[in-house]
Amino acid sequence: MSSSTKHDWLRRYGILISILIAFVLRVVVGLALTIVIPKAADRAGVNAWLKALGDVFVRLIRIVIPILIFFTISAASSSIASARKLGMILLWMLMLYIGASILAATWGVLGGVIFQPGTAVRLEVPPGYTPPKPPSGVDILMSFFQLDFSALLTVGGSMTMIIFAILLGVATVVFMGERGRVVARFLELGSELSISILRLIMYYAPVAVFCYAAWLISQYGPEMLRAYASFLGVQYGFTFFHFLVIYSIIAAAGGLSPLVYFKHQLTPFIVAFTTRSSAVTLPYNMEVAKRMGVPDEMFKVTLPIGATINMDGTALYQALSALFIAQLFGIALTPAQYGLVVFSALVASIATAAIPGGGLVMLAYVFSVVGLPLEGIGIMAVIDTFADAIRTAINVSGDNACTVLLTRILGYKLQK
Ligand code: ASP
């Protein structure tokens, strides 16, 4: 490793430490508020401001979601469609990626059901919130196809936006010939631009997180910390299970010893854990794929696409978050709604941008599909640095495990 890479790592650990300090500060401010103004009723004014400053972040996210989904999905679908000659690789890759993410989201639901991390404290449901009616199969199907185009510009219309974006991306490539390339390029630039807007909004995240944390602790006391700790405990536990067990099976099925896979995967794992970005980790993941003997023509397709659409850690996190928020607000979910959680977490993880906090933003989609208060995003933002680190590490590791298996399925050999 070059000395500049070492320097980078040091800087990233520095970031991690400052994140920890910032977290402790937020909690201290929340607790200090309860000491300085002991009566809850007297704190109401300050609390309202703290919450409002956090809500600004949630609202900014709601604004950017339709644009983000439109560009990222249409750009990804046009680039997949334009690689038609790679048909078999793409087909198997999508099946594996989707299968692994469904499994991960299922662990998220199981973790939430078994360990109930959100029952430590009961939050007040936001004013104006109406609990969801358990939807029928027909309701769910029709919710994917909103009546009017204007609905696509709301968080609730995200699924229709996704369908529209896929149709647009594919039509651009299949029917527009040479001229379609210009549109495809535009979509790609739009995707980069919308991710840049998100990055910009993320500069406000520390303020929002600070305010939300102080508000939650001041309003609900240290029990909130217990709820957060058990969420992270369940998330880390199930995520490691997915990493160690499922990826062992996938690597072994691909003809690679799981131990060799874990040994190689360690570096991208740590880089992803500290940078919290699959996009930033991509070069490290590619280097490792090469060292494991995956042919270039394979990983050069599967890893960049995987970095954008295959996010097992994120799917697990988003599913678990939905249950956590439902439990915090005392909203009971039916088994059919658990199915909806898995499905929406899969879709959201595909649409998640490979940058820090991308998965937090897409919670807006999951919560709106399941019918949970969108304030939940602010609540999850408080611990997102910790939650993001592990989900990103697993996101990138999954891409490589699936790539090893794909190599075997498609009749290539690992070049040792
Ligand atoms: N940070 C994650 C990644 O880059 C995405 C997420 O926030 O879930 O893979």
XYZ file of C-alpha atoms and ligand atoms in Angstrom:
425
model
C 0.000 0.000 0.000
C 1.371 3.428 -0.925
C 2.073 5.974 1.786
C -0.647 8.267 0.426
C -3.219 5.463 0.839
C -2.009 4.987 4.408
C -2.424 8.688 4.943
C -5.989 8.453 3.568
C -6.820 5.699 6.039
C -5.500 7.737 8.928
C -7.651 10.623 7.830
C -10.675 8.339 7.659
C -10.129 6.953 11.144
C -9.858 10.566 12.248
C -13.291 11.148 10.730
C -14.678 8.137 12.603
C -13.338 9.428 15.902
C -14.763 12.887 15.310
C -18.115 11.271 14.485
C -18.049 9.493 17.845
C -17.203 12.705 19.653
C -20.001 14.533 17.804
C -22.455 11.792 18.813
C -21.491 12.064 22.473
C -21.832 15.871 22.280
C -25.374 15.594 20.898
C -26.398 13.270 23.661
C -24.795 15.521 26.270
C -26.671 18.563 24.889
C -29.961 16.606 25.031
C -29.319 15.494 28.598
C -28.095 18.964 29.616
C -31.380 20.403 28.360
C -33.309 18.112 30.668
C -31.154 19.285 33.593
C -31.192 23.021 32.795
C -34.934 23.028 32.074
C -36.230 20.164 34.209
C -39.951 20.550 33.425
C -40.900 18.866 30.131
C -43.606 21.481 29.460
C -41.039 24.309 29.723
C -38.806 22.601 27.190
C -41.578 22.430 24.587
C -40.507 25.665 22.845
C -36.855 24.652 22.499
C -37.865 21.142 21.486
C -40.153 22.480 18.759
C -37.239 24.445 17.270
C -34.837 21.531 17.493
C -37.318 19.254 15.769
C -38.122 21.847 13.082
C -34.451 22.272 12.207
C -34.219 18.496 11.825
C -37.422 18.394 9.762
C -35.871 20.781 7.237
C -33.476 17.982 6.317
C -36.282 15.453 5.894
C -38.190 17.875 3.663
C -35.149 18.587 1.495
C -34.787 14.846 1.015
C -38.435 14.517 0.023
C -37.930 17.163 -2.634
C -34.920 15.510 -4.200
C -36.182 11.898 -4.152
C -38.255 11.951 -7.394
C -35.405 13.576 -9.349
C -32.867 11.207 -7.863
C -34.922 8.114 -8.649
C -35.715 9.304 -12.153
C -32.126 9.902 -13.183
C -30.349 7.077 -11.334
C -32.793 4.398 -12.484
C -33.188 5.608 -16.083
C -29.388 5.952 -16.446
C -28.803 2.468 -14.973
C -31.491 0.857 -17.141
C -30.211 2.505 -20.320
C -26.669 1.353 -19.561
C -27.864 -2.206 -18.827
C -30.000 -2.230 -21.986
C -27.132 -0.935 -24.109
C -24.955 -3.860 -23.014
C -27.331 -6.276 -24.738
C -24.534 -8.436 -26.073
C -23.690 -9.275 -22.492
C -27.154 -10.795 -22.142
C -26.361 -13.907 -20.093
C -24.014 -12.135 -17.681
C -26.588 -9.438 -17.054
C -29.446 -11.882 -16.601
C -27.613 -14.059 -14.085
C -26.111 -11.028 -12.386
C -29.519 -9.437 -11.837
C -30.974 -12.728 -10.547
C -28.129 -13.226 -8.074
C -28.058 -9.625 -6.913
C -31.812 -9.504 -6.425
C -31.930 -12.921 -4.710
C -29.197 -11.958 -2.224
C -30.849 -8.601 -1.467
C -34.244 -10.241 -0.852
C -32.553 -12.610 1.578
C -30.831 -9.693 3.338
C -34.090 -7.722 3.629
C -35.714 -10.838 5.082
C -33.042 -10.950 7.809
C -33.911 -7.314 8.547
C -37.573 -8.210 9.075
C -36.678 -11.290 11.126
C -34.308 -9.274 13.321
C -37.044 -6.699 13.926
C -39.680 -9.317 14.728
C -37.478 -11.432 17.006
C -35.600 -8.717 18.913
C -38.121 -5.825 18.771
C -35.416 -3.122 19.049
C -37.972 -0.275 18.907
C -40.059 -1.277 21.897
C -37.698 0.310 24.454
C -39.483 3.651 24.113
C -42.845 4.839 22.759
C -42.825 8.015 20.633
C -45.844 10.195 19.963
C -47.258 9.766 16.493
C -46.860 13.043 14.509
C -50.039 15.143 14.242
C -52.122 14.379 11.179
C -50.687 10.898 10.763
C -53.164 8.155 9.898
C -52.072 4.558 10.356
C -51.987 2.477 7.166
C -54.805 0.120 6.318
C -53.395 -3.333 5.553
C -53.376 -3.209 1.740
C -54.810 -5.980 -0.449
C -52.799 -7.478 -3.323
C -54.822 -5.394 -5.786
C -54.127 -2.218 -3.758
C -50.423 -2.954 -3.856
C -50.432 -3.609 -7.602
C -52.388 -0.452 -8.363
C -50.148 1.630 -6.087
C -47.315 0.803 -8.487
C -49.234 2.510 -11.297
C -50.395 5.938 -10.158
C -53.140 7.637 -12.145
C -51.463 10.922 -13.003
C -47.974 12.017 -13.852
C -48.072 14.576 -11.043
C -48.184 11.706 -8.511
C -44.743 10.639 -9.748
C -43.335 13.768 -8.165
C -44.310 12.633 -4.668
C -42.454 10.160 -2.463
C -45.577 7.950 -2.551
C -45.398 7.804 -6.348
C -41.810 6.545 -6.350
C -42.628 3.075 -7.648
C -44.430 4.515 -10.678
C -41.457 6.810 -11.161
C -39.170 3.771 -11.116
C -41.302 1.995 -13.731
C -41.386 5.130 -15.874
C -37.611 5.560 -15.555
C -36.980 1.936 -16.586
C -39.268 2.301 -19.624
C -37.571 5.540 -20.604
C -34.062 4.134 -20.186
C -34.829 1.031 -22.238
C -36.765 2.944 -24.953
C -33.826 5.328 -25.337
C -31.490 2.488 -26.218
C -33.796 0.111 -28.053
C -35.747 2.500 -30.278
C -33.703 5.664 -30.628
C -30.602 4.237 -32.271
C -27.653 6.586 -32.554
C -29.698 9.601 -31.377
C -30.562 7.688 -28.209
C -26.923 7.925 -27.146
C -27.318 11.644 -26.607
C -30.301 11.040 -24.343
C -28.475 8.237 -22.512
C -25.561 10.588 -21.911
C -28.002 13.213 -20.634
C -29.493 10.681 -18.210
C -26.046 9.759 -16.992
C -25.184 13.413 -16.380
C -28.546 13.919 -14.679
C -27.760 10.981 -12.420
C -24.420 12.529 -11.485
C -26.108 15.883 -10.947
C -28.847 14.528 -8.685
C -26.253 12.706 -6.602
C -24.369 16.002 -6.364
C -27.526 17.715 -5.102
C -27.779 14.979 -2.493
C -24.170 15.535 -1.477
C -24.980 19.202 -1.040
C -27.978 18.442 1.175
C -25.753 16.124 3.205
C -23.750 19.150 4.323
C -26.805 20.115 6.328
C -27.111 16.611 7.807
C -24.836 17.255 10.826
C -27.030 20.199 11.878
C -30.208 18.162 11.411
C -28.763 15.182 13.222
C -27.574 17.357 16.076
C -31.021 18.920 16.482
C -32.937 15.658 16.154
C -30.681 13.903 18.662
C -30.924 16.712 21.197
C -34.718 16.844 20.705
C -35.193 13.079 21.066
C -33.057 12.811 24.187
C -34.616 15.908 25.736
C -38.147 14.697 24.929
C -37.816 10.974 25.582
C -34.750 10.681 27.816
C -31.979 8.096 27.823
C -34.406 5.257 26.901
C -34.006 6.520 23.362
C -30.321 5.629 23.570
C -31.264 2.127 24.625
C -33.525 1.811 21.578
C -30.710 3.011 19.307
C -28.220 0.639 20.892
C -30.489 -2.336 20.404
C -31.189 -1.317 16.786
C -27.461 -1.215 16.063
C -26.923 -4.483 17.933
C -29.543 -6.256 15.828
C -28.346 -4.612 12.606
C -24.690 -5.500 13.151
C -25.558 -9.039 14.290
C -27.719 -9.920 11.301
C -25.460 -8.097 8.852
C -22.446 -10.089 10.032
C -24.505 -13.245 9.765
C -25.277 -12.413 6.131
C -21.623 -11.624 5.485
C -20.142 -14.685 7.157
C -22.739 -17.340 6.318
C -24.400 -16.316 3.071
C -21.246 -15.033 1.380
C -19.350 -18.152 2.495
C -21.985 -20.249 0.765
C -21.941 -18.056 -2.352
C -18.120 -18.040 -2.569
C -17.934 -21.803 -1.979
C -20.605 -22.390 -4.639
C -18.368 -20.356 -6.951
C -15.482 -22.725 -6.256
C -13.522 -20.385 -3.977
C -12.650 -21.231 -0.396
C -14.588 -18.839 1.886
C -11.384 -18.237 3.858
C -9.591 -17.045 0.738
C -12.563 -14.847 -0.092
C -12.627 -13.250 3.392
C -8.867 -12.734 3.378
C -9.020 -10.854 0.076
C -12.206 -9.007 0.915
C -10.814 -7.534 4.136
C -9.267 -4.455 2.507
C -12.379 -3.313 0.578
C -14.405 -4.126 3.702
C -12.358 -1.712 5.812
C -12.238 0.953 3.111
C -16.034 0.758 2.730
C -16.541 0.763 6.488
C -14.541 3.950 6.881
C -15.510 5.845 3.705
C -19.164 4.702 3.763
C -19.260 4.787 -0.024
C -19.501 1.845 -2.428
C -18.509 4.179 -5.254
C -15.270 5.168 -3.521
C -14.512 1.518 -2.695
C -15.052 0.282 -6.267
C -11.365 0.402 -7.326
C -10.370 -1.617 -4.223
C -13.081 -4.162 -4.945
C -11.891 -4.514 -8.558
C -8.313 -5.048 -7.476
C -9.431 -7.830 -5.148
C -11.596 -9.492 -7.823
C -8.537 -9.576 -10.058
C -6.430 -11.084 -7.274
C -9.063 -13.760 -6.665
C -8.686 -14.698 -10.321
C -11.971 -13.352 -11.715
C -11.550 -12.620 -15.458
C -11.487 -8.918 -16.394
C -14.481 -9.130 -18.724
C -16.543 -10.425 -15.834
C -15.760 -8.066 -12.965
C -15.562 -4.991 -15.182
C -19.285 -5.489 -15.818
C -20.526 -6.915 -12.533
C -18.692 -4.706 -10.032
C -19.593 -1.212 -11.330
C -23.229 -2.260 -11.795
C -23.129 -4.052 -8.429
C -21.805 -0.930 -6.706
C -24.887 0.941 -7.885
C -27.688 -1.597 -7.635
C -26.601 -4.467 -5.358
C -26.783 -3.362 -1.738
C -27.528 -6.217 0.636
C -26.398 -4.295 3.705
C -28.680 -1.424 2.757
C -31.681 -3.706 2.071
C -31.255 -5.326 5.494
C -30.910 -1.949 7.184
C -33.934 -0.456 5.422
C -36.179 -3.407 6.281
C -35.059 -3.384 9.920
C -35.510 0.404 10.097
C -39.124 0.098 8.941
C -39.886 -2.320 11.774
C -37.934 -0.214 14.248
C -39.858 2.963 13.395
C -43.198 1.105 13.448
C -42.329 -0.221 16.915
C -41.223 3.192 18.200
C -44.548 4.713 17.162
C -46.530 1.673 18.290
C -47.791 0.924 14.765
C -48.662 -2.755 14.332
C -47.732 -4.315 10.991
C -49.468 -7.324 9.456
C -47.615 -10.230 7.799
C -48.658 -8.811 4.398
C -47.003 -5.545 5.378
C -43.811 -7.426 6.271
C -43.834 -8.684 2.689
C -44.214 -5.099 1.546
C -41.257 -4.115 3.747
C -39.036 -6.732 2.056
C -40.190 -5.688 -1.393
C -39.811 -1.955 -0.797
C -36.405 -2.425 0.851
C -35.265 -4.345 -2.235
C -36.450 -1.571 -4.557
C -35.050 1.165 -2.308
C -31.676 -0.531 -2.044
C -31.475 -0.744 -5.849
C -32.270 2.966 -6.123
C -29.852 3.929 -3.315
C -26.930 6.116 -4.380
C -23.503 4.637 -3.542
C -22.539 7.536 -1.298
C -22.605 8.092 2.484
C -26.195 8.348 3.677
C -27.709 7.204 0.360
C -29.640 4.436 2.093
C -30.977 6.801 4.740
C -32.470 9.023 2.050
C -34.233 6.092 0.375
C -35.928 5.206 3.661
C -38.428 7.833 2.507
C -39.572 5.370 -0.158
C -39.820 2.385 2.207
C -41.701 4.345 4.860
C -44.155 5.782 2.371
C -44.873 2.353 0.828
C -45.419 0.785 4.240
C -47.328 3.844 5.502
C -44.984 4.939 8.307
C -44.368 8.542 9.414
C -41.594 10.111 7.343
C -40.287 11.729 10.553
C -38.697 8.311 10.986
C -35.946 9.392 8.593
C -34.816 12.088 11.010
C -34.861 9.575 13.840
C -32.714 7.157 11.847
C -30.371 9.982 10.789
C -29.129 10.286 14.366
C -27.257 6.976 14.184
C -26.693 6.814 10.453
C -22.919 7.083 10.571
C -22.738 3.864 12.563
C -25.441 2.113 10.565
C -23.973 3.229 7.223
C -20.453 1.950 7.957
C -21.449 -1.706 8.267
C -24.060 -1.689 5.502
C -21.577 -0.221 3.026
C -18.933 -2.812 3.966
C -21.447 -5.576 3.264
C -22.709 -3.918 0.079
C -19.280 -4.080 -1.542
C -18.490 -7.549 -0.203
C -21.690 -8.928 -1.737
C -20.691 -7.689 -5.188
C -17.488 -9.685 -5.089
C -19.037 -12.865 -3.657
C -21.702 -12.843 -6.395
C -19.055 -12.117 -9.023
C -17.119 -15.242 -8.008
C -20.247 -17.353 -8.337
C -21.189 -15.737 -11.652
C -17.746 -16.606 -12.991
C -18.469 -20.272 -12.383
C -22.091 -20.225 -13.561
C -21.078 -18.683 -16.878
C -18.396 -21.267 -17.473
C -15.336 -19.091 -16.828
C -12.509 -20.244 -14.593
C -10.929 -18.361 -11.708
C -7.440 -17.623 -13.019
C -5.186 -18.638 -10.157
N -23.387 4.270 1.825
C -23.928 3.131 1.156
C -23.062 2.724 0.004
O -22.377 3.542 -0.553
C -25.315 3.343 0.681
C -26.208 3.521 1.867
O -26.203 4.603 2.449
O -26.906 2.568 2.211
O -23.071 1.576 -0.364
